[in-house]
mmCIF file of C-alpha atoms in Angstrom:
data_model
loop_
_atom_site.group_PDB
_atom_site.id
_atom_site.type_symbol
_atom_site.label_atom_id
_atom_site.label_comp_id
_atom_site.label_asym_id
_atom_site.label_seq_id
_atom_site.Cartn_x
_atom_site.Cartn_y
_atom_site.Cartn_z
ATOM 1 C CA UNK A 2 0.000 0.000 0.000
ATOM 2 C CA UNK A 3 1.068 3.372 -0.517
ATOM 3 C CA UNK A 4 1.530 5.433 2.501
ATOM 4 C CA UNK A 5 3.374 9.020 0.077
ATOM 5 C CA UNK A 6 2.907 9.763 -3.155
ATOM 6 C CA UNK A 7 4.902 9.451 -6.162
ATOM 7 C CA UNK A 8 7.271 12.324 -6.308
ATOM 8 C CA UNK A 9 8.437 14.412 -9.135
ATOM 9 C CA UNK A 10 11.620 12.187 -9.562
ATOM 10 C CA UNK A 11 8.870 9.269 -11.117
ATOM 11 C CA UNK A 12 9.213 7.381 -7.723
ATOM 12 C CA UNK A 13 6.626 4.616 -6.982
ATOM 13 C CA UNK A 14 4.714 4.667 -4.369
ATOM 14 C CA UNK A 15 5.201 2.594 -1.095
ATOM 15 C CA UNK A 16 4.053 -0.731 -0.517
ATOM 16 C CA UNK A 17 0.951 -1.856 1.853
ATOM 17 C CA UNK A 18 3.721 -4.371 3.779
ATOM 18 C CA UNK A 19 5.620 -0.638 4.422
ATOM 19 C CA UNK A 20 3.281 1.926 5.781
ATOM 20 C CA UNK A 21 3.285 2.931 9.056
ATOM 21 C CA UNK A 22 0.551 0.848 11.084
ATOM 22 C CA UNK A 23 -0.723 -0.012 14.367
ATOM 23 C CA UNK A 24 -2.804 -2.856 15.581
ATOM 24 C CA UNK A 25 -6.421 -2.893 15.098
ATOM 25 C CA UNK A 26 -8.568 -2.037 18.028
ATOM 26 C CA UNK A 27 -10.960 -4.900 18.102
ATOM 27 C CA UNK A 28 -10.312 -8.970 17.432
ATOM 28 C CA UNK A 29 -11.098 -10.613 14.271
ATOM 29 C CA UNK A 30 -14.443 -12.725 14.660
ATOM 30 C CA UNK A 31 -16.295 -14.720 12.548
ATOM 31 C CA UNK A 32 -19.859 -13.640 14.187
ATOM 32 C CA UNK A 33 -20.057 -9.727 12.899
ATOM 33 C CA UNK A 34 -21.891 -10.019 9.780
ATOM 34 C CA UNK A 35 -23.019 -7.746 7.611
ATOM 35 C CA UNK A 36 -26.152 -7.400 5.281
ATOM 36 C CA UNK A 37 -26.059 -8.163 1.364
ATOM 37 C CA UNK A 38 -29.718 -8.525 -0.179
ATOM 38 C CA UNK A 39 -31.629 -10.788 1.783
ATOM 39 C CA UNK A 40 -28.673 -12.829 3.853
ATOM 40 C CA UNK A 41 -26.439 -11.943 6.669
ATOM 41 C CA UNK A 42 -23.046 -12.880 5.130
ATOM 42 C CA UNK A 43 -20.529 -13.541 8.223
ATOM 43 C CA UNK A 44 -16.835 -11.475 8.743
ATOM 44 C CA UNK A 45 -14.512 -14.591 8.459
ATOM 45 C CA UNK A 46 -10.691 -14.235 9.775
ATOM 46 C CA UNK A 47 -8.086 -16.710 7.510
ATOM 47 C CA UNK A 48 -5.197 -17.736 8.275
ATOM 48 C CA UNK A 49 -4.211 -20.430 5.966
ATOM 49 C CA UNK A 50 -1.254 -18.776 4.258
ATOM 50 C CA UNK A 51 -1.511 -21.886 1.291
ATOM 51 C CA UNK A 52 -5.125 -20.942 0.812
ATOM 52 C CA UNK A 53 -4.116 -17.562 0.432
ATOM 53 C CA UNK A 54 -1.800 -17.378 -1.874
ATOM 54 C CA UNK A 55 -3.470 -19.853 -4.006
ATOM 55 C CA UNK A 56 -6.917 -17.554 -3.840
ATOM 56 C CA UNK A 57 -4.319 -14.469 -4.712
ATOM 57 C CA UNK A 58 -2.682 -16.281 -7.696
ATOM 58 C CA UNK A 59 -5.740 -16.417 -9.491
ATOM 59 C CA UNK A 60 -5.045 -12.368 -10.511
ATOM 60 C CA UNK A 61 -1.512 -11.743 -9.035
ATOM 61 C CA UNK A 62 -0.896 -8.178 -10.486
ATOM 62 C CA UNK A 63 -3.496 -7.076 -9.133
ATOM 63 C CA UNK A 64 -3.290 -8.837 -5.636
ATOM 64 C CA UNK A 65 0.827 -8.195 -5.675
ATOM 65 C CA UNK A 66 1.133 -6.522 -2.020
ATOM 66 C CA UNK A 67 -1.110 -9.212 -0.452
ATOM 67 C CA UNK A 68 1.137 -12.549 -1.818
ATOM 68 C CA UNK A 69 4.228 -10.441 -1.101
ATOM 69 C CA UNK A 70 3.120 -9.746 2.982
ATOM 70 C CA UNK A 71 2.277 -14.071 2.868
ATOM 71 C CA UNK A 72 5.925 -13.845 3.778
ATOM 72 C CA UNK A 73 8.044 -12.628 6.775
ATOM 73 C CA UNK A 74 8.457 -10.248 8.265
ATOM 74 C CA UNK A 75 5.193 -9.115 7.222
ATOM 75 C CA UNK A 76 3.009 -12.206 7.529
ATOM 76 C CA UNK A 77 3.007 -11.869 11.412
ATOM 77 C CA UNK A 78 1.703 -8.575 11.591
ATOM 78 C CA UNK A 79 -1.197 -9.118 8.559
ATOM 79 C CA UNK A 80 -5.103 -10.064 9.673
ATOM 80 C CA UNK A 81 -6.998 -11.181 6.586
ATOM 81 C CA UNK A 82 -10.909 -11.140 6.487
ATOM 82 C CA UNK A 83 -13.547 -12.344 3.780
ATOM 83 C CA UNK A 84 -17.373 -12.782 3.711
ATOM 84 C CA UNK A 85 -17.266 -15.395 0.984
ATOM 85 C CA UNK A 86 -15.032 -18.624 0.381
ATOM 86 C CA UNK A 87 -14.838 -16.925 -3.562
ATOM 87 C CA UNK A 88 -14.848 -13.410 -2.837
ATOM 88 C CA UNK A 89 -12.777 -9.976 -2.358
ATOM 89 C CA UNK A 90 -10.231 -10.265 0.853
ATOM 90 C CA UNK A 91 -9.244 -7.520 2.447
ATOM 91 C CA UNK A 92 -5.619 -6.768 4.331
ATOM 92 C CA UNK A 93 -5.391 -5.309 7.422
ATOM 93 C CA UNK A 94 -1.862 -5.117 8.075
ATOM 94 C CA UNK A 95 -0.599 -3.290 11.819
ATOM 95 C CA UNK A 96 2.737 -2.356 12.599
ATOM 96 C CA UNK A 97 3.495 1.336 14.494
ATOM 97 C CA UNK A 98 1.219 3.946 14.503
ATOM 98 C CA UNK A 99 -1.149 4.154 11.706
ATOM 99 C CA UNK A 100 -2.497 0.837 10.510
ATOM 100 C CA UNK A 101 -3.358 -0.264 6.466
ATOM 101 C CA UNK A 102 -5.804 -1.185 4.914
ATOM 102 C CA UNK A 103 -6.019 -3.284 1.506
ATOM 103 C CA UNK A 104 -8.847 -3.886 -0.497
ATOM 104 C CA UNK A 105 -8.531 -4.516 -4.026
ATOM 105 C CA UNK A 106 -11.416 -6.097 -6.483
ATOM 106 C CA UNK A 107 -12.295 -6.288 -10.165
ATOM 107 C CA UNK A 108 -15.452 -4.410 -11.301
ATOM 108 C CA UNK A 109 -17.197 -7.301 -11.504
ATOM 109 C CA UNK A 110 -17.290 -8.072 -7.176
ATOM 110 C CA UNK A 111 -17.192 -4.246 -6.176
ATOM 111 C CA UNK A 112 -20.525 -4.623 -4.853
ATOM 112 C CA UNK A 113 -19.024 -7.481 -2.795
ATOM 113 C CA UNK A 114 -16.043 -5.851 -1.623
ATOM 114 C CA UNK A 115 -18.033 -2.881 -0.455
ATOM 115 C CA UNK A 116 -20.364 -5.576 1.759
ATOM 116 C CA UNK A 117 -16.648 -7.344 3.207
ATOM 117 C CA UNK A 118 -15.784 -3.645 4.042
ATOM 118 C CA UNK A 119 -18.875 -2.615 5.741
ATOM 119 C CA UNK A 120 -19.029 -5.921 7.533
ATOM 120 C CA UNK A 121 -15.100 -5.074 8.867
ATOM 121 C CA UNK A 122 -16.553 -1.925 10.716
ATOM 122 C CA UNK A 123 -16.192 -3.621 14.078
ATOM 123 C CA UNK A 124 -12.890 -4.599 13.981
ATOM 124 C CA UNK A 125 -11.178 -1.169 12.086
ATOM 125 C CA UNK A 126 -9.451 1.002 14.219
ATOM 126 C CA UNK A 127 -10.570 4.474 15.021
ATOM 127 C CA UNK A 128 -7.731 5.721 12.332
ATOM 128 C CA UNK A 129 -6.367 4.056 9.240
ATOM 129 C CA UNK A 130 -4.443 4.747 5.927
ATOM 130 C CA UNK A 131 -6.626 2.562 3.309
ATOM 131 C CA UNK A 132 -5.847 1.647 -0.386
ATOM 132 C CA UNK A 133 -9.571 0.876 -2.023
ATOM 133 C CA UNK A 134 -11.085 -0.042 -5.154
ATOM 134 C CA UNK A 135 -12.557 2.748 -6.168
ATOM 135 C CA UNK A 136 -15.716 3.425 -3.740
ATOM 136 C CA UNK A 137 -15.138 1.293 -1.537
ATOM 137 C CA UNK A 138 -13.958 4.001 1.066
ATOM 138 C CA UNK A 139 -17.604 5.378 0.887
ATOM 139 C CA UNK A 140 -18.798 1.742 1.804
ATOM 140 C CA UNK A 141 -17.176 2.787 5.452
ATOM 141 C CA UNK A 142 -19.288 5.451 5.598
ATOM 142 C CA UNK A 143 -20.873 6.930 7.561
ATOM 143 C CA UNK A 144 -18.995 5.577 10.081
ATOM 144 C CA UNK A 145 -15.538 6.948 8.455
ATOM 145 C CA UNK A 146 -14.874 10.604 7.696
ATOM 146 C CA UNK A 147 -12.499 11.006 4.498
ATOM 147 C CA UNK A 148 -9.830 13.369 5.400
ATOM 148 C CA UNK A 149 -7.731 12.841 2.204
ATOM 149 C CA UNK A 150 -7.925 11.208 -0.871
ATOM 150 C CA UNK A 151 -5.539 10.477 -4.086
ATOM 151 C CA UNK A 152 -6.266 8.856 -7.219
ATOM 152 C CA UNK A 153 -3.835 6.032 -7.759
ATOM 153 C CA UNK A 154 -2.900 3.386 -10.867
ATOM 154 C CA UNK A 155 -1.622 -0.340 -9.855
ATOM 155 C CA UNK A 156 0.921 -0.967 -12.907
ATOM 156 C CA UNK A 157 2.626 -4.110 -14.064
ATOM 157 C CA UNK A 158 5.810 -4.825 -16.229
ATOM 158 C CA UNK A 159 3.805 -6.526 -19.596
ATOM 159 C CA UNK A 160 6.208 -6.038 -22.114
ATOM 160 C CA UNK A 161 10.006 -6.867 -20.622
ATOM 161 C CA UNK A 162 11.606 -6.031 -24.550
ATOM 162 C CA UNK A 163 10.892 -2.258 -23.655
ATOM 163 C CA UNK A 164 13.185 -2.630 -20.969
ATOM 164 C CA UNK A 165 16.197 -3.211 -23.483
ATOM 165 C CA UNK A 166 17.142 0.747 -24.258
ATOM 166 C CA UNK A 167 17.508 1.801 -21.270
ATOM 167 C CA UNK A 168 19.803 -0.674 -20.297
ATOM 168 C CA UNK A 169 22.695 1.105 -21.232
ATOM 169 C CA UNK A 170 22.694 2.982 -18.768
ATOM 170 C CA UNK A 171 22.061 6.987 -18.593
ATOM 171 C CA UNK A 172 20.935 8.563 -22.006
ATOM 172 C CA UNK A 173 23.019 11.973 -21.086
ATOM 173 C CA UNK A 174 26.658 11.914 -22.237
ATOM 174 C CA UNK A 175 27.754 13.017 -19.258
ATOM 175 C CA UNK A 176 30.089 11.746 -16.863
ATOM 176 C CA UNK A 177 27.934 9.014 -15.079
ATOM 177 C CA UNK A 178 28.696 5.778 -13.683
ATOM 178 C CA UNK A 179 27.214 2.559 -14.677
ATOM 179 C CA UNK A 180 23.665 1.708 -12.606
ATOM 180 C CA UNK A 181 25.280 -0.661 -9.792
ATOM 181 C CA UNK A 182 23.938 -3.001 -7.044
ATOM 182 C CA UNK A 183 23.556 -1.159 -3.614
ATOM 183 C CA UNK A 184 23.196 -2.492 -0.220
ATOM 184 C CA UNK A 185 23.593 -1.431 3.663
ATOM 185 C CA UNK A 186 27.057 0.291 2.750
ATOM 186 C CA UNK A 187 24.921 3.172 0.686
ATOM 187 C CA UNK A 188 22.580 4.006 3.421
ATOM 188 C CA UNK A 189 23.827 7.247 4.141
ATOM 189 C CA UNK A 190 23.756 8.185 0.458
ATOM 190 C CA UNK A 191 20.237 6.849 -0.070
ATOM 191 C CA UNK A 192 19.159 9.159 2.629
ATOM 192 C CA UNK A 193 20.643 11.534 1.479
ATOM 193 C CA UNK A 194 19.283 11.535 -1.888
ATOM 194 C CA UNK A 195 15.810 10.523 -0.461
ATOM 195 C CA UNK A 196 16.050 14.093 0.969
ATOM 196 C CA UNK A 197 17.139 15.736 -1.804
ATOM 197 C CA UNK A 198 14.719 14.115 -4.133
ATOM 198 C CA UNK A 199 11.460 12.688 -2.370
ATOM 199 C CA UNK A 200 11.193 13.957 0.909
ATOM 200 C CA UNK A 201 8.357 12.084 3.163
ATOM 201 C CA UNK A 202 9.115 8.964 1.641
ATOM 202 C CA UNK A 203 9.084 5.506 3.309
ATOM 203 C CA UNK A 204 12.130 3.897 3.413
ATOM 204 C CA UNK A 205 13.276 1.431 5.981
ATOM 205 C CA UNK A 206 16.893 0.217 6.056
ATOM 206 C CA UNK A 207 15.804 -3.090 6.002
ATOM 207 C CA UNK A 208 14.817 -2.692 2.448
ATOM 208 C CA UNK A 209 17.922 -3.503 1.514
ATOM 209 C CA UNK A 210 17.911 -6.734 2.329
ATOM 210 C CA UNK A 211 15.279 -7.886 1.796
ATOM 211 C CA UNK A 212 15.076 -7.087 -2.543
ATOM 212 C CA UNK A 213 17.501 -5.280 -4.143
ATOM 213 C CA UNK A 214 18.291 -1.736 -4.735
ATOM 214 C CA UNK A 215 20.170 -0.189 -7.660
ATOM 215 C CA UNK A 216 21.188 3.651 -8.294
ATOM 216 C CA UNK A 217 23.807 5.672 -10.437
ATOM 217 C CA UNK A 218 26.374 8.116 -9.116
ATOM 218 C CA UNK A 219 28.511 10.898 -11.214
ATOM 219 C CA UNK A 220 32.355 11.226 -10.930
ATOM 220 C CA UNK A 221 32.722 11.825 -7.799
ATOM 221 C CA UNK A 222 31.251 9.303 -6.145
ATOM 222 C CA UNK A 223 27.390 11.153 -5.473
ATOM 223 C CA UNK A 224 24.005 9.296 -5.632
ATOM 224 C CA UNK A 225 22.357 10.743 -8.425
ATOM 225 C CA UNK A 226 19.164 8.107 -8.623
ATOM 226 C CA UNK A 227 17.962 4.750 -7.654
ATOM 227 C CA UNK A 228 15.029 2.267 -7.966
ATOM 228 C CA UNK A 229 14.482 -0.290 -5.392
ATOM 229 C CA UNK A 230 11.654 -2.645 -4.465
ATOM 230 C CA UNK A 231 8.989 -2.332 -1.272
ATOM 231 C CA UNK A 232 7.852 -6.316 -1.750
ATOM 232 C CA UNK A 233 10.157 -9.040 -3.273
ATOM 233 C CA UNK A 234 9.274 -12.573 -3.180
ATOM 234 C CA UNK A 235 10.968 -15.195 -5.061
ATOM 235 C CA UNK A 236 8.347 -17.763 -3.234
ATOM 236 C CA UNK A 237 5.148 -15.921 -4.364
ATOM 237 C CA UNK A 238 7.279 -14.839 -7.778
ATOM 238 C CA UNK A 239 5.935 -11.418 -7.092
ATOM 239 C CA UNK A 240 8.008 -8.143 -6.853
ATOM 240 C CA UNK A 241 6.385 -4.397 -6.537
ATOM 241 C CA UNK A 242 9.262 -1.550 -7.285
ATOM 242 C CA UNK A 243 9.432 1.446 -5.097
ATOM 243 C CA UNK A 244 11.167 4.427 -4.013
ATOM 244 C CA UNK A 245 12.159 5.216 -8.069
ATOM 245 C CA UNK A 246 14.186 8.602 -7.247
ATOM 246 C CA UNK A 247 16.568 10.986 -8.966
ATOM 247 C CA UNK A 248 18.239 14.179 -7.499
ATOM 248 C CA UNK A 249 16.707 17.240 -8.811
ATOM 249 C CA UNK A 250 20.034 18.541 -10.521
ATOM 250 C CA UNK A 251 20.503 15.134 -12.348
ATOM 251 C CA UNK A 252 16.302 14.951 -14.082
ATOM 252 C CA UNK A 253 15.855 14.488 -17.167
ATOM 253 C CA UNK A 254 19.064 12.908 -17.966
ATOM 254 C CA UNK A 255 17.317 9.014 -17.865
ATOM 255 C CA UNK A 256 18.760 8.072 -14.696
ATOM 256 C CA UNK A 257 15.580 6.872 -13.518
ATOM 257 C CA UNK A 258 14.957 5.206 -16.381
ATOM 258 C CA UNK A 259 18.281 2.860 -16.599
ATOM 259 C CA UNK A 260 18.131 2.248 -12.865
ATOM 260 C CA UNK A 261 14.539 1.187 -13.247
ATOM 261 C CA UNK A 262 15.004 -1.276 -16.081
ATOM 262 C CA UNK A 263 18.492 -2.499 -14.694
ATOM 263 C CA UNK A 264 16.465 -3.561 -11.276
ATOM 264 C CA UNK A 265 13.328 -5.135 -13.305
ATOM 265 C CA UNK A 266 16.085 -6.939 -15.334
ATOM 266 C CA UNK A 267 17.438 -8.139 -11.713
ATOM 267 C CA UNK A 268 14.219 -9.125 -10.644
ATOM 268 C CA UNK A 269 13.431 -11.037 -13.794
ATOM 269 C CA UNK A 270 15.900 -13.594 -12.634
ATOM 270 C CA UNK A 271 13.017 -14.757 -9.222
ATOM 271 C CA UNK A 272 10.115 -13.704 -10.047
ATOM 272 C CA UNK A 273 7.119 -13.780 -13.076
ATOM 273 C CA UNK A 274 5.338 -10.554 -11.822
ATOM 274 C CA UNK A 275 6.388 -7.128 -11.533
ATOM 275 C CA UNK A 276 4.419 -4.127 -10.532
ATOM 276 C CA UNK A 277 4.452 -0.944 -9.285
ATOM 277 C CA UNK A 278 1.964 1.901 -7.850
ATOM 278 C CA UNK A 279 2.040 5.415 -8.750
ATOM 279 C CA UNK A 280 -0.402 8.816 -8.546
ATOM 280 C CA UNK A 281 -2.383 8.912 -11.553
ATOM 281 C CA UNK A 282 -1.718 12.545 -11.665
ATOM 282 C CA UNK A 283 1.692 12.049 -12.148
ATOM 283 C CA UNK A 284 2.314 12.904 -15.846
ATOM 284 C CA UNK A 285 6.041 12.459 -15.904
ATOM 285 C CA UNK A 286 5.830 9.061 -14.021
ATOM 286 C CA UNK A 287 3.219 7.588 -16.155
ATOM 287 C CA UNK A 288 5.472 8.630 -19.483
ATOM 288 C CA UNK A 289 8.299 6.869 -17.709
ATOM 289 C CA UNK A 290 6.639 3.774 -16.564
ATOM 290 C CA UNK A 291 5.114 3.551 -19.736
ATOM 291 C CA UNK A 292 7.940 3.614 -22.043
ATOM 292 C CA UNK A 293 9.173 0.765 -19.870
ATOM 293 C CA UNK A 294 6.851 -1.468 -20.696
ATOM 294 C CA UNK A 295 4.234 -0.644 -17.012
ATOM 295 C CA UNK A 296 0.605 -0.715 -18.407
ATOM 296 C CA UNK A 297 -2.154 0.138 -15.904
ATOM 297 C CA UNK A 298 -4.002 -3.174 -14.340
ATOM 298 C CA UNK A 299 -6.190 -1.292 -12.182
ATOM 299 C CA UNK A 300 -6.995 2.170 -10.722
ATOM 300 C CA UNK A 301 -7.884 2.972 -7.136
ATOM 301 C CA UNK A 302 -8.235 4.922 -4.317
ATOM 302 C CA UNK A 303 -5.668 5.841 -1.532
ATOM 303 C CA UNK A 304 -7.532 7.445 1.265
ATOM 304 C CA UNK A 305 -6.889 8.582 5.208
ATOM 305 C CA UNK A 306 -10.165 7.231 6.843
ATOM 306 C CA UNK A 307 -11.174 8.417 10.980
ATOM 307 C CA UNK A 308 -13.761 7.097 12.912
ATOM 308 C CA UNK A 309 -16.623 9.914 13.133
#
């Protein structure tokens, strides 16, 4: 889930298993149910990670953050809740102060997502960051108050050959290095380029070991841009790319570009499915995702919801 927005640099946005959460304020039960037509359909808590991932891997671009938090460290801190052994599942995933919540659904059960999600009143906490097929935050109401809302795209890598131009590295002539592998050696200088070129992003240093991370630097030695990944799981084959960032002297050069096809090149290698999110606002991002072969798989809603 995406707890910051893409910034101008064409960075992703974060993934669900990354935001900032806390745990929910009520326990999962299998009694709250919640009206749809003429039956009562009862809030069911899972826990059968197989059963999961095998319910996920029926449409796993668009259900990439859910088969990616299936894994630790993330699994342990995930509830999961359905009203339906075939229908939508929603994430509620708690860890610090602000929990997340994921609900994602094709057109076709949006009318059953909206039930799961009114059925989950009970067991929401009083404040939480939620990523939403679209509508589905007004299901919550009017229970939940809106206090901010972005339009958001889920993308996914469908064409790998448009990756192959801008693996050369950057399309300026200028001095730059070659994109290279970075790990917990180049923390300081992802932070500092974070700064520099997306502040309020979510980064954790952890990050970098858990996927990998690739960037450029000029002659002396600077971080100029990097691409890394928020979920990477060779198990589920899944991988969603994040924190896509270039330093504000260096745009426009196609740093971005080279260090985001040299890390979906690296990923290629453990996993099938690639994705990404992004603000669908976000001309320049869209163009570059585009051009690298990202077409949209769904659009949605990212919204801060409070108790009223």
């Amino acid at each position: 889930m995406s707890s910051t927005p893409a910034s101008a640099s064409a960075s992703a946005s974060t993934s669900p298993s990354t935001s900032p959460s806390a745990s929910p304020t009520a326990s999962p039960t299998a009694s709250t149910s919640v009206a749809r037509g003429d039956t009562a359909a009862p809030l069911t808590s899972l826990h059968d990670r197989a059963a999961l991932a095998e319910r996920f891997g029926r449409d796993p671009e668009l259900h990439l953050f859910e088969l990616g938090d299936l894994d630790e460290p993330f699994w342990s801190h995930t509830a999961w809740y359905t009203t339906s052994a075939d229908g939508p599942v929603a994430l509620l995933y708690a860890v610090g102060d602000v929990p997340t919540l994921l609900g994602l659904a094709r057109p076709a059960h949006a009318d059953r997502l909206a039930g799961l999600l009114r059925a989950m009143r009970p067991v929401l906490p009083r404040r939480l960051l939620a990523h939403l097929t679209d509508g589905g935050a007004d299901a919550l109401a009017p229970d939940y108050r809106v206090e901010h809302r972005t339009a958001m795209l889920r993308m996914a890598l469908t064409d790998r050959s448009a990756l192959a131009p801008h693996l050369g590295g950057a399309s300026d002539a200028r001095p730059f290095g070659p994109v290279e592998r970075l790990g917990t050696a180049d923390l300081a200088d992802l932070r500092a380029l974070f700064a520099a070129g997306y502040p309020g992003n979510w980064f954790d240093e952890r990050m970098l070991t858990t996927g990998p991370y690739v960037g450029i630097r000029d002659a002396g030695g600077r971080l100029l841009a990097t691409a890394g990944v928020h979920v990477h799981s060779a198990a589920r084959r899944v991988a969603v790319v994040g924190n896509v960032t270039t330093h504000p002297q260096a745009r426009g050069r196609g740093l971005a570009a080279a260090c985001t096809a040299r890390l979906c090149e690296v990923l290629a290698g453990s996993v099938d499915h690639i994705g990404l999110n992004v603000r669908a606002d976000h001309p320049t991002a869209l163009s570059l995702y585009r051009r690298l072969g990202f077409t949209t798989v769904t659009g949605y809603e990212e919204a801060v919801l409070t108790a009223s």
